[in-house]
Every structure is written in C-alpha cells, then in structure tokens.
PDB file of C-alpha atoms in Angstrom:
ATOM      1  CA  MET A   1     -12.644 -16.365  -4.557  1.00 39.00           C
ATOM      2  CA  SER A   2     -10.472 -18.761  -6.519  1.00 41.00           C
ATOM      3  CA  SER A   3      -7.482 -20.196  -4.710  1.00 51.00           C
ATOM      4  CA  ASN A   4      -5.375 -20.075  -7.870  1.00 77.00           C
ATOM      5  CA  VAL A   5      -2.249 -17.941  -7.611  1.00 93.00           C
ATOM      6  CA  LEU A   6      -1.493 -15.475 -10.401  1.00 96.00           C
ATOM      7  CA  LEU A   7       2.176 -14.480 -10.319  1.00 96.00           C
ATOM      8  CA  LYS A   8       2.495 -12.798 -13.709  1.00 96.00           C
ATOM      9  CA  THR A   9       0.450 -11.708 -16.698  1.00 97.00           C
ATOM     10  CA  GLU A  10       1.666 -11.714 -20.283  1.00 95.00           C
ATOM     11  CA  PHE A  11      -0.952 -10.190 -22.553  1.00 96.00           C
ATOM     12  CA  LYS A  12       1.112 -10.234 -25.741  1.00 94.00           C
ATOM     13  CA  ASP A  13      -1.280  -8.145 -27.836  1.00 95.00           C
ATOM     14  CA  LEU A  14      -1.439  -5.294 -25.306  1.00 96.00           C
ATOM     15  CA  PRO A  15       1.202  -2.541 -25.064  1.00 96.00           C
ATOM     16  CA  PHE A  16       3.150  -3.347 -21.907  1.00 97.00           C
ATOM     17  CA  PHE A  17       3.743  -0.368 -19.630  1.00 96.00           C
ATOM     18  CA  ARG A  18       5.590  -1.619 -16.567  1.00 95.00           C
ATOM     19  CA  ARG A  19       5.858  -4.450 -14.091  1.00 94.00           C
ATOM     20  CA  GLY A  20       6.013  -3.353 -10.485  1.00 91.00           C
ATOM     21  CA  LYS A  21       6.640  -5.386  -7.360  1.00 91.00           C
ATOM     22  CA  VAL A  22       3.011  -6.524  -7.315  1.00 94.00           C
ATOM     23  CA  ARG A  23       1.217  -4.965 -10.298  1.00 96.00           C
ATOM     24  CA  ASP A  24       1.428  -5.517 -14.042  1.00 98.00           C
ATOM     25  CA  VAL A  25       0.410  -2.417 -16.005  1.00 98.00           C
ATOM     26  CA  TYR A  26      -0.645  -2.117 -19.644  1.00 98.00           C
ATOM     27  CA  ASP A  27      -0.954   1.044 -21.729  1.00 98.00           C
ATOM     28  CA  LEU A  28      -4.363   1.610 -23.324  1.00 97.00           C
ATOM     29  CA  GLY A  29      -3.715   5.131 -24.533  1.00 95.00           C
ATOM     30  CA  GLU A  30      -5.689   7.546 -22.354  1.00 95.00           C
ATOM     31  CA  GLN A  31      -6.029   4.851 -19.706  1.00 97.00           C
ATOM     32  CA  LEU A  32      -3.967   2.160 -18.021  1.00 98.00           C
ATOM     33  CA  LEU A  33      -4.938  -1.381 -17.105  1.00 98.00           C
ATOM     34  CA  ILE A  34      -3.568  -2.308 -13.678  1.00 98.00           C
ATOM     35  CA  VAL A  35      -3.564  -5.992 -12.744  1.00 98.00           C
ATOM     36  CA  SER A  36      -2.865  -6.857  -9.112  1.00 98.00           C
ATOM     37  CA  THR A  37      -1.052 -10.179  -9.074  1.00 98.00           C
ATOM     38  CA  ASP A  38      -0.542 -12.415  -6.054  1.00 97.00           C
ATOM     39  CA  ARG A  39       3.144 -11.520  -5.829  1.00 96.00           C
ATOM     40  CA  ILE A  40       4.418 -10.343  -2.478  1.00 94.00           C
ATOM     41  CA  SER A  41       7.488  -8.228  -1.827  1.00 91.00           C
ATOM     42  CA  CYS A  42       9.242  -7.758   1.480  1.00 90.00           C
ATOM     43  CA  PHE A  43      12.293  -5.595   2.098  1.00 87.00           C
ATOM     44  CA  ASP A  44      11.897  -4.533  -1.548  1.00 86.00           C
ATOM     45  CA  VAL A  45      12.461  -8.096  -2.785  1.00 93.00           C
ATOM     46  CA  VAL A  46       9.724  -9.960  -4.660  1.00 94.00           C
ATOM     47  CA  LEU A  47       9.421 -13.443  -3.166  1.00 95.00           C
ATOM     48  CA  PRO A  48       9.195 -16.477  -5.490  1.00 94.00           C
ATOM     49  CA  CYS A  49       5.878 -17.675  -4.084  1.00 92.00           C
ATOM     50  CA  GLY A  50       2.513 -15.956  -4.232  1.00 93.00           C
ATOM     51  CA  ILE A  51      -0.236 -15.370  -1.676  1.00 95.00           C
ATOM     52  CA  PRO A  52      -3.563 -16.844  -2.865  1.00 95.00           C
ATOM     53  CA  ASN A  53      -6.250 -14.198  -3.502  1.00 95.00           C
ATOM     54  CA  LYS A  54      -3.944 -11.364  -2.464  1.00 96.00           C
ATOM     55  CA  GLY A  55      -4.404  -9.417  -5.705  1.00 97.00           C
ATOM     56  CA  LYS A  56      -8.181  -9.627  -5.487  1.00 97.00           C
ATOM     57  CA  LEU A  57      -8.216  -8.533  -1.864  1.00 96.00           C
ATOM     58  CA  LEU A  58      -5.860  -5.603  -2.532  1.00 96.00           C
ATOM     59  CA  THR A  59      -8.039  -4.460  -5.408  1.00 98.00           C
ATOM     60  CA  SER A  60     -11.251  -4.715  -3.385  1.00 97.00           C
ATOM     61  CA  ILE A  61      -9.770  -2.788  -0.456  1.00 97.00           C
ATOM     62  CA  SER A  62      -8.409  -0.038  -2.719  1.00 98.00           C
ATOM     63  CA  VAL A  63     -11.747   0.322  -4.513  1.00 98.00           C
ATOM     64  CA  PHE A  64     -13.488   0.696  -1.159  1.00 98.00           C
ATOM     65  CA  TRP A  65     -11.088   3.422  -0.014  1.00 98.00           C
ATOM     66  CA  PHE A  66     -11.100   5.300  -3.332  1.00 98.00           C
ATOM     67  CA  ASP A  67     -14.829   5.813  -2.886  1.00 98.00           C
ATOM     68  CA  PHE A  68     -14.466   6.564   0.828  1.00 98.00           C
ATOM     69  CA  ILE A  69     -11.974   9.424   0.350  1.00 98.00           C
ATOM     70  CA  LYS A  70     -13.339  10.859  -2.914  1.00 97.00           C
ATOM     71  CA  ASP A  71     -14.459  14.070  -1.189  1.00 98.00           C
ATOM     72  CA  ILE A  72     -10.877  14.720  -0.001  1.00 98.00           C
ATOM     73  CA  VAL A  73      -9.101  14.064  -3.292  1.00 98.00           C
ATOM     74  CA  ALA A  74     -10.008  12.754  -6.735  1.00 98.00           C
ATOM     75  CA  HIS A  75      -8.737   9.301  -7.714  1.00 98.00           C
ATOM     76  CA  HIS A  76      -7.659   7.589 -10.903  1.00 98.00           C
ATOM     77  CA  LEU A  77     -10.130   4.689 -10.860  1.00 98.00           C
ATOM     78  CA  VAL A  78     -12.432   4.499 -13.890  1.00 98.00           C
ATOM     79  CA  THR A  79     -13.982   1.047 -13.412  1.00 98.00           C
ATOM     80  CA  THR A  80     -13.303  -2.489 -12.227  1.00 98.00           C
ATOM     81  CA  ASP A  81     -16.175  -3.941 -14.256  1.00 97.00           C
ATOM     82  CA  VAL A  82     -14.550  -6.110 -16.928  1.00 97.00           C
ATOM     83  CA  GLU A  83     -17.742  -5.859 -18.996  1.00 96.00           C
ATOM     84  CA  LYS A  84     -17.016  -2.138 -19.378  1.00 97.00           C
ATOM     85  CA  TYR A  85     -13.392  -2.670 -20.412  1.00 98.00           C
ATOM     86  CA  PRO A  86     -12.274  -2.207 -24.036  1.00 96.00           C
ATOM     87  CA  ALA A  87     -13.237  -5.192 -26.233  1.00 96.00           C
ATOM     88  CA  ILE A  88      -9.606  -6.259 -26.637  1.00 95.00           C
ATOM     89  CA  LEU A  89      -9.505  -7.177 -22.942  1.00 96.00           C
ATOM     90  CA  LYS A  90     -12.537  -9.467 -22.893  1.00 94.00           C
ATOM     91  CA  LYS A  91     -10.495 -12.565 -23.772  1.00 96.00           C
ATOM     92  CA  TYR A  92      -8.512 -12.070 -20.546  1.00 97.00           C
ATOM     93  CA  LYS A  93     -11.582 -11.871 -18.336  1.00 97.00           C
ATOM     94  CA  SER A  94     -10.599 -14.865 -16.194  1.00 95.00           C
ATOM     95  CA  ASP A  95      -7.294 -13.194 -15.249  1.00 96.00           C
ATOM     96  CA  LEU A  96      -8.801  -9.715 -14.849  1.00 98.00           C
ATOM     97  CA  GLU A  97     -11.995 -10.450 -12.914  1.00 97.00           C
ATOM     98  CA  GLY A  98     -11.756  -9.085  -9.382  1.00 97.00           C
ATOM     99  CA  ARG A  99      -8.069  -8.145  -9.546  1.00 97.00           C
ATOM    100  CA  SER A 100      -7.837  -5.366 -12.135  1.00 98.00           C
ATOM    101  CA  MET A 101      -8.626  -1.680 -12.476  1.00 98.00           C
ATOM    102  CA  LEU A 102      -9.041   0.534 -15.505  1.00 98.00           C
ATOM    103  CA  VAL A 103      -7.536   3.867 -14.470  1.00 98.00           C
ATOM    104  CA  LEU A 104      -6.703   7.290 -15.844  1.00 98.00           C
ATOM    105  CA  LYS A 105      -3.175   7.704 -17.148  1.00 97.00           C
ATOM    106  CA  THR A 106      -1.440  10.383 -15.090  1.00 97.00           C
ATOM    107  CA  LYS A 107       1.960  11.934 -14.707  1.00 97.00           C
ATOM    108  CA  PRO A 108       3.078  10.333 -11.424  1.00 96.00           C
ATOM    109  CA  LEU A 109       4.860  12.471  -8.843  1.00 97.00           C
ATOM    110  CA  ALA A 110       8.203  10.951  -7.864  1.00 93.00           C
ATOM    111  CA  VAL A 111       7.512  10.886  -4.140  1.00 96.00           C
ATOM    112  CA  GLU A 112       6.000   8.400  -1.697  1.00 95.00           C
ATOM    113  CA  CYS A 113       3.740  10.283   0.718  1.00 97.00           C
ATOM    114  CA  VAL A 114       4.254   8.415   3.988  1.00 97.00           C
ATOM    115  CA  VAL A 115       2.118   9.258   7.020  1.00 98.00           C
ATOM    116  CA  ARG A 116       2.788   7.893  10.489  1.00 98.00           C
ATOM    117  CA  GLY A 117       0.500   7.955  13.500  1.00 98.00           C
ATOM    118  CA  TYR A 118       2.328   5.385  15.635  1.00 98.00           C
ATOM    119  CA  LEU A 119       5.949   4.551  16.371  1.00 98.00           C
ATOM    120  CA  SER A 120       6.850   1.318  14.614  1.00 95.00           C
ATOM    121  CA  GLY A 121       9.058  -0.365  12.048  1.00 90.00           C
ATOM    122  CA  SER A 122      11.968   1.664  10.717  1.00 91.00           C
ATOM    123  CA  GLY A 123      10.656   4.681  12.623  1.00 95.00           C
ATOM    124  CA  TRP A 124      11.059   2.854  15.929  1.00 96.00           C
ATOM    125  CA  LYS A 125      14.574   1.728  14.984  1.00 95.00           C
ATOM    126  CA  GLU A 126      15.604   5.308  14.221  1.00 95.00           C
ATOM    127  CA  TYR A 127      13.905   6.685  17.342  1.00 97.00           C
ATOM    128  CA  LYS A 128      15.872   4.328  19.600  1.00 96.00           C
ATOM    129  CA  GLN A 129      19.116   5.650  18.106  1.00 96.00           C
ATOM    130  CA  LYS A 130      18.377   9.330  17.495  1.00 96.00           C
ATOM    131  CA  GLN A 131      15.056  10.158  19.180  1.00 96.00           C
ATOM    132  CA  SER A 132      13.717  11.114  15.755  1.00 95.00           C
ATOM    133  CA  VAL A 133      11.796   9.593  12.830  1.00 95.00           C
ATOM    134  CA  CYS A 134      13.002  10.494   9.338  1.00 91.00           C
ATOM    135  CA  GLY A 135      14.835  13.435  10.868  1.00 90.00           C
ATOM    136  CA  ILE A 136      11.764  14.741  12.749  1.00 95.00           C
ATOM    137  CA  ASP A 137      12.620  15.152  16.441  1.00 96.00           C
ATOM    138  CA  LEU A 138      10.206  13.490  18.859  1.00 97.00           C
ATOM    139  CA  PRO A 139       9.741  13.691  22.646  1.00 97.00           C
ATOM    140  CA  LYS A 140      11.784  11.458  24.938  1.00 96.00           C
ATOM    141  CA  GLY A 141      10.353   8.330  26.473  1.00 97.00           C
ATOM    142  CA  LEU A 142       8.128   7.083  23.678  1.00 98.00           C
ATOM    143  CA  ARG A 143       7.634   3.329  23.535  1.00 98.00           C
ATOM    144  CA  GLU A 144       7.432   0.961  20.596  1.00 98.00           C
ATOM    145  CA  SER A 145       4.000   1.076  18.915  1.00 98.00           C
ATOM    146  CA  GLU A 146       3.007   4.136  20.952  1.00 98.00           C
ATOM    147  CA  LYS A 147       0.686   6.673  19.375  1.00 98.00           C
ATOM    148  CA  LEU A 148       2.678   9.722  18.297  1.00 98.00           C
ATOM    149  CA  PRO A 149       1.892  13.106  19.882  1.00 97.00           C
ATOM    150  CA  GLU A 150       0.828  14.230  16.421  1.00 97.00           C
ATOM    151  CA  ILE A 151       0.639  12.678  12.972  1.00 98.00           C
ATOM    152  CA  ILE A 152       3.856  13.142  11.007  1.00 98.00           C
ATOM    153  CA  PHE A 153       4.522  13.283   7.266  1.00 97.00           C
ATOM    154  CA  THR A 154       7.713  11.455   6.303  1.00 97.00           C
ATOM    155  CA  PRO A 155       8.012  11.338   2.501  1.00 96.00           C
ATOM    156  CA  SER A 156      10.440   9.156   0.607  1.00 93.00           C
ATOM    157  CA  THR A 157      11.694   8.680  -2.921  1.00 87.00           C
ATOM    158  CA  LYS A 158       9.806   6.210  -5.098  1.00 77.00           C
ATOM    159  CA  ALA A 159      11.927   3.317  -6.340  1.00 62.00           C
ATOM    160  CA  ASP A 160      10.683   0.619  -8.728  1.00 56.00           C
ATOM    161  CA  VAL A 161      13.600  -1.529  -7.646  1.00 51.00           C
ATOM    162  CA  GLY A 162      15.775  -1.272  -4.574  1.00 52.00           C
ATOM    163  CA  HIS A 163      15.026   0.776  -1.496  1.00 59.00           C
ATOM    164  CA  ASP A 164      13.104   4.016  -1.165  1.00 69.00           C
ATOM    165  CA  GLN A 165      15.103   6.801   0.490  1.00 83.00           C
ATOM    166  CA  ASN A 166      13.688   9.073   3.192  1.00 85.00           C
ATOM    167  CA  ILE A 167      13.523  12.734   2.188  1.00 86.00           C
ATOM    168  CA  ASN A 168      12.427  15.931   3.919  1.00 88.00           C
ATOM    169  CA  GLN A 169       9.774  18.470   2.992  1.00 92.00           C
ATOM    170  CA  LYS A 170      12.386  20.778   1.468  1.00 92.00           C
ATOM    171  CA  TYR A 171      13.379  17.993  -0.930  1.00 92.00           C
ATOM    172  CA  VAL A 172       9.734  17.564  -1.944  1.00 95.00           C
ATOM    173  CA  GLU A 173       9.429  21.322  -2.477  1.00 95.00           C
ATOM    174  CA  ASP A 174      12.476  21.292  -4.732  1.00 95.00           C
ATOM    175  CA  LEU A 175      11.014  18.320  -6.604  1.00 93.00           C
ATOM    176  CA  VAL A 176       7.437  19.500  -7.240  1.00 95.00           C
ATOM    177  CA  GLY A 177       7.296  23.107  -6.019  1.00 96.00           C
ATOM    178  CA  VAL A 178       6.340  24.666  -2.685  1.00 97.00           C
ATOM    179  CA  ASP A 179       2.583  24.847  -3.269  1.00 97.00           C
ATOM    180  CA  LEU A 180       2.197  21.286  -4.526  1.00 97.00           C
ATOM    181  CA  ALA A 181       4.459  19.943  -1.774  1.00 97.00           C
ATOM    182  CA  SER A 182       2.249  21.649   0.813  1.00 98.00           C
ATOM    183  CA  ARG A 183      -0.875  20.161  -0.770  1.00 98.00           C
ATOM    184  CA  LEU A 184       0.635  16.670  -0.799  1.00 98.00           C
ATOM    185  CA  LYS A 185       1.399  16.902   2.905  1.00 98.00           C
ATOM    186  CA  LYS A 186      -2.017  18.268   3.866  1.00 98.00           C
ATOM    187  CA  ILE A 187      -4.019  15.858   1.717  1.00 98.00           C
ATOM    188  CA  SER A 188      -1.983  12.866   2.897  1.00 98.00           C
ATOM    189  CA  ILE A 189      -2.553  13.738   6.551  1.00 98.00           C
ATOM    190  CA  ASP A 190      -6.237  14.498   5.947  1.00 98.00           C
ATOM    191  CA  ILE A 191      -6.772  11.107   4.284  1.00 98.00           C
ATOM    192  CA  TYR A 192      -4.927   9.347   7.091  1.00 98.00           C
ATOM    193  CA  LYS A 193      -7.017  11.055   9.785  1.00 98.00           C
ATOM    194  CA  PHE A 194     -10.300  10.368   8.003  1.00 98.00           C
ATOM    195  CA  ALA A 195      -9.484   6.721   7.277  1.00 98.00           C
ATOM    196  CA  SER A 196      -7.952   6.069  10.703  1.00 98.00           C
ATOM    197  CA  ASP A 197     -11.038   7.314  12.529  1.00 98.00           C
ATOM    198  CA  TYR A 198     -13.205   5.003  10.442  1.00 98.00           C
ATOM    199  CA  ALA A 199     -10.872   2.015  10.809  1.00 98.00           C
ATOM    200  CA  LEU A 200     -10.783   2.381  14.611  1.00 97.00           C
ATOM    201  CA  LYS A 201     -14.547   1.933  14.681  1.00 97.00           C
ATOM    202  CA  LYS A 202     -14.003  -1.282  12.718  1.00 97.00           C
ATOM    203  CA  GLY A 203     -11.391  -2.550  15.165  1.00 96.00           C
ATOM    204  CA  ILE A 204      -8.275  -1.699  13.144  1.00 97.00           C
ATOM    205  CA  ILE A 205      -5.485   0.741  13.961  1.00 97.00           C
ATOM    206  CA  ILE A 206      -3.775   2.162  10.870  1.00 97.00           C
ATOM    207  CA  ALA A 207      -0.314   2.724  12.311  1.00 97.00           C
ATOM    208  CA  ASP A 208       1.148   4.192   9.125  1.00 97.00           C
ATOM    209  CA  THR A 209       0.537   4.230   5.410  1.00 97.00           C
ATOM    210  CA  LYS A 210       1.848   5.612   2.137  1.00 97.00           C
ATOM    211  CA  PHE A 211       0.120   7.274  -0.799  1.00 98.00           C
ATOM    212  CA  GLU A 212       1.078   8.026  -4.375  1.00 97.00           C
ATOM    213  CA  PHE A 213      -0.221  10.919  -6.437  1.00 98.00           C
ATOM    214  CA  GLY A 214      -0.198  11.994 -10.057  1.00 98.00           C
ATOM    215  CA  MET A 215      -1.275  14.918 -12.216  1.00 98.00           C
ATOM    216  CA  HIS A 216      -4.113  14.531 -14.725  1.00 97.00           C
ATOM    217  CA  GLN A 217      -5.149  17.479 -16.859  1.00 96.00           C
ATOM    218  CA  GLY A 218      -3.750  19.842 -14.244  1.00 96.00           C
ATOM    219  CA  GLN A 219      -5.530  18.121 -11.350  1.00 97.00           C
ATOM    220  CA  LEU A 220      -3.825  16.355  -8.436  1.00 98.00           C
ATOM    221  CA  ILE A 221      -5.266  12.861  -8.006  1.00 98.00           C
ATOM    222  CA  ILE A 222      -4.409   9.845  -5.895  1.00 98.00           C
ATOM    223  CA  ILE A 223      -3.164   6.815  -7.825  1.00 98.00           C
ATOM    224  CA  ASP A 224      -1.891   3.250  -7.441  1.00 95.00           C
ATOM    225  CA  GLU A 225      -3.344   1.531  -4.365  1.00 96.00           C
ATOM    226  CA  VAL A 226      -4.638   3.143  -1.207  1.00 97.00           C
ATOM    227  CA  LEU A 227      -4.755   2.005   2.429  1.00 97.00           C
ATOM    228  CA  THR A 228      -4.157  -1.679   1.718  1.00 95.00           C
ATOM    229  CA  PRO A 229      -2.231  -4.194   3.825  1.00 91.00           C
ATOM    230  CA  ASP A 230       0.645  -3.766   1.327  1.00 90.00           C
ATOM    231  CA  SER A 231       0.862   0.012   1.690  1.00 93.00           C
ATOM    232  CA  SER A 232      -0.093   0.286   5.363  1.00 94.00           C
ATOM    233  CA  ARG A 233       0.527  -1.169   8.783  1.00 94.00           C
ATOM    234  CA  PHE A 234      -2.781  -2.495  10.182  1.00 95.00           C
ATOM    235  CA  TRP A 235      -3.075  -3.594  13.826  1.00 95.00           C
ATOM    236  CA  PRO A 236      -6.042  -5.257  15.542  1.00 95.00           C
ATOM    237  CA  LEU A 237      -7.345  -2.783  18.124  1.00 96.00           C
ATOM    238  CA  SER A 238      -8.264  -5.594  20.507  1.00 96.00           C
ATOM    239  CA  GLU A 239      -4.624  -6.722  20.746  1.00 95.00           C
ATOM    240  CA  TYR A 240      -2.955  -3.313  20.755  1.00 97.00           C
ATOM    241  CA  ARG A 241      -0.431  -2.657  23.512  1.00 96.00           C
ATOM    242  CA  ALA A 242       2.083   0.175  23.555  1.00 97.00           C
ATOM    243  CA  GLY A 243       5.584  -0.934  24.506  1.00 97.00           C
ATOM    244  CA  MET A 244       5.744  -3.993  22.277  1.00 95.00           C
ATOM    245  CA  ALA A 245       5.558  -5.020  18.629  1.00 92.00           C
ATOM    246  CA  CYS A 246       1.929  -5.413  17.617  1.00 92.00           C
ATOM    247  CA  PRO A 247       0.412  -8.283  15.650  1.00 89.00           C
ATOM    248  CA  SER A 248      -0.752  -7.126  12.259  1.00 88.00           C
ATOM    249  CA  PHE A 249      -3.149  -7.728   9.380  1.00 84.00           C
ATOM    250  CA  ASP A 250      -0.509  -6.778   6.848  1.00 74.00           C
ATOM    251  CA  LYS A 251       2.623  -8.306   5.374  1.00 81.00           C
ATOM    252  CA  GLN A 252       4.502  -7.617   8.603  1.00 76.00           C
ATOM    253  CA  PHE A 253       3.463 -11.201   9.308  1.00 81.00           C
ATOM    254  CA  VAL A 254       5.740 -12.274   6.440  1.00 90.00           C
ATOM    255  CA  ARG A 255       8.496  -9.826   7.397  1.00 87.00           C
ATOM    256  CA  ASP A 256       8.552 -11.264  10.918  1.00 87.00           C
ATOM    257  CA  TYR A 257       9.050 -14.761   9.532  1.00 92.00           C
ATOM    258  CA  LEU A 258      11.797 -13.599   7.172  1.00 94.00           C
ATOM    259  CA  GLU A 259      13.621 -11.922  10.056  1.00 92.00           C
ATOM    260  CA  THR A 260      14.104 -15.371  11.603  1.00 93.00           C
ATOM    261  CA  LEU A 261      16.014 -16.597   8.538  1.00 94.00           C
ATOM    262  CA  ASP A 262      19.674 -16.313   7.625  1.00 94.00           C
ATOM    263  CA  TRP A 263      18.853 -14.159   4.596  1.00 95.00           C
ATOM    264  CA  ASN A 264      20.585 -10.896   3.648  1.00 93.00           C
ATOM    265  CA  LYS A 265      17.416  -9.304   2.218  1.00 92.00           C
ATOM    266  CA  THR A 266      18.713  -9.251  -1.350  1.00 92.00           C
ATOM    267  CA  PRO A 267      17.387 -11.262  -4.336  1.00 93.00           C
ATOM    268  CA  PRO A 268      16.586 -14.030  -4.695  1.00 93.00           C
ATOM    269  CA  GLY A 269      14.076 -14.138  -1.870  1.00 94.00           C
ATOM    270  CA  PRO A 270      13.302 -17.355  -0.007  1.00 95.00           C
ATOM    271  CA  ASN A 271      10.170 -19.433  -0.427  1.00 94.00           C
ATOM    272  CA  LEU A 272       7.617 -19.216   2.353  1.00 95.00           C
ATOM    273  CA  PRO A 273       6.313 -22.279   4.198  1.00 95.00           C
ATOM    274  CA  GLU A 274       2.697 -23.218   3.564  1.00 95.00           C
ATOM    275  CA  GLU A 275       1.532 -22.110   7.012  1.00 94.00           C
ATOM    276  CA  VAL A 276       2.950 -18.590   6.486  1.00 93.00           C
ATOM    277  CA  ILE A 277       1.328 -18.362   3.042  1.00 94.00           C
ATOM    278  CA  ARG A 278      -2.017 -19.533   4.406  1.00 93.00           C
ATOM    279  CA  GLY A 279      -1.772 -17.256   7.439  1.00 92.00           C
ATOM    280  CA  THR A 280      -0.999 -14.248   5.238  1.00 92.00           C
ATOM    281  CA  THR A 281      -4.074 -14.837   3.066  1.00 93.00           C
ATOM    282  CA  GLU A 282      -6.172 -15.093   6.232  1.00 93.00           C
ATOM    283  CA  LYS A 283      -4.823 -11.788   7.542  1.00 92.00           C
ATOM    284  CA  TYR A 284      -5.512  -9.959   4.274  1.00 93.00           C
ATOM    285  CA  LEU A 285      -9.001 -11.461   4.184  1.00 95.00           C
ATOM    286  CA  GLU A 286      -9.723 -10.465   7.777  1.00 94.00           C
ATOM    287  CA  ALA A 287      -8.611  -6.884   7.083  1.00 94.00           C
ATOM    288  CA  TYR A 288     -10.871  -6.775   4.022  1.00 96.00           C
ATOM    289  CA  ARG A 289     -13.864  -8.062   5.953  1.00 96.00           C
ATOM    290  CA  LYS A 290     -13.389  -5.763   8.922  1.00 95.00           C
ATOM    291  CA  LEU A 291     -12.935  -2.634   6.804  1.00 96.00           C
ATOM    292  CA  THR A 292     -15.435  -3.130   4.012  1.00 94.00           C
ATOM    293  CA  LEU A 293     -18.281  -5.298   5.272  1.00 85.00           C
ATOM    294  CA  LYS A 294     -21.092  -3.819   7.322  1.00 78.00           C
ATOM    295  CA  ASN A 295     -21.258  -5.071  10.868  1.00 62.00           C
TER     296      ASN A 295
END
C-alpha cells in the first residue's frame, strides 16, 4: 500500500453528492461513488492530519464484512474494481484504487443502529451515574469493559456534523414505522452476533459497533461502512480484562491521546504527533490482517 495520505478528493467533472467526516461521495445517477479518504474524526471533529492507508484499510475491511454477512442482509456494494467503473472515472484510477466503492443509491434511514455487547465508552460513563446505558437499565455491579448480560440495541440520530443523539426504540418506530424499526433492531443484533463469534476466533472482541441502512427498490439493505475500526470498538482478546479500559485496534487509540490535551473537543482539531499517526495505521492494519487473512 502507498504511504501517501489522501485527505480530500475534488473530481470537478463528477456531480458531487456529499462530503462526510471520512468519505467523499459522488452521484452517478443510479449509483454512488464512495471514496474513503485518510481523514480521521474523533469526538465528531475531523482532525487536520490524515492516517496513512486508513481509507484503503477501511474499504478492504468493509468489503470483507459485506460478503460475510450477505446471507443476513443485502448490501449496497456493486464493485470495487476500478476497471468495471464507468469510463469517466478511469482518469482518477490512482486516487480510487483500493479506497473506493461503487454502490447502489438508496434512501438512507435517519438512524444509527448501535449495538453493544460490552460496557465501555459513553455507555460506561452513563452506567456509573445511572446504572443504565442509553436509558436501558442494567444490573448492579458491572465493571468497565465487562461483557453485558445480553446484547443491547441503542440507536441514535445520524448527524453529518455535530453529535449524534441517543434515541429509544419508540423514537425509531415513530421515525420509520413499527415493523421496520423491529427489523432494524433484529438485523443489527443478528449481524453483531454473527460477526462477533467470528472475530473472537480471530482474537478480536467487537465490544460495540454501529450500522447504517437504506431502502432500495423496497428492500432494506445495509450501507456505508460495516464493522470497521471507525464504526466499531475492537479489542485484542489476548489483552482483555474486565474492570479496566481495554487497549484497542480502533481510533480509541487517538481518542485516548486527545483526552490528555487541553482541547474542548470543538473545531479546529489538533494535529497528532507522528508516533500517534504511525501507531494508528499499525492498529488498523493489524485489525485488517487478523480479521481478513487466513491463519
């Protein structure tokens, strides 16, 4: 993989669709072109520096999982082979190779489907105060990073900028209807269980993750990225201990560094030192290798 960092694309002759925290998206009519840049966001702020190879690793991990879960739910991926892209994209091959996906255009559902199997992050902070996570009451005496008695579904709003807001199942029902809300919850938990069982065998605990879904020709399909270090909390099984914060393969490594700074978590974000940038690439790469390569 090239060590060059791609922070932004500007394909002037393509209809621009949107620029997310990490992805640049172009409108190709019936399909979208999604380009995973090397941007990194923490606390909903895009940092000024990139993480080398991050976009390529995110794309490769998502492609692996899309195929892995295809029997649970359909996905939006059409191809990642630039040779099969529309002719107008060929001139951008060097920017697209390895870090882009041609996907179906869907009507996205305005909800983040968050699934938690372990007590960590914002969930742990809330539990210490209220003995609940996103309003879901939990037993007394649970420790940080402990496996939850059962997997919980804790949806949130989906914000392009700013912070997502936790919502309950009733809110989701009001948003998309009772039947679809029920399907979102079931499918999200089913994917999490299936992927978590596999990841454990590969030495990774998936502590929590989030999914996004859309509608395409009346069918519910999973979109965006899936089970990547950006959308999930990955822990090395060999170093897992309940009762303490766990080391991770994901961008928690960056969050932990940022927590040591005198920064109010609003733009502009600070630059990262070289050792944190290098260490983050190594963690993403290790997660990719563990999950996708045969032992």
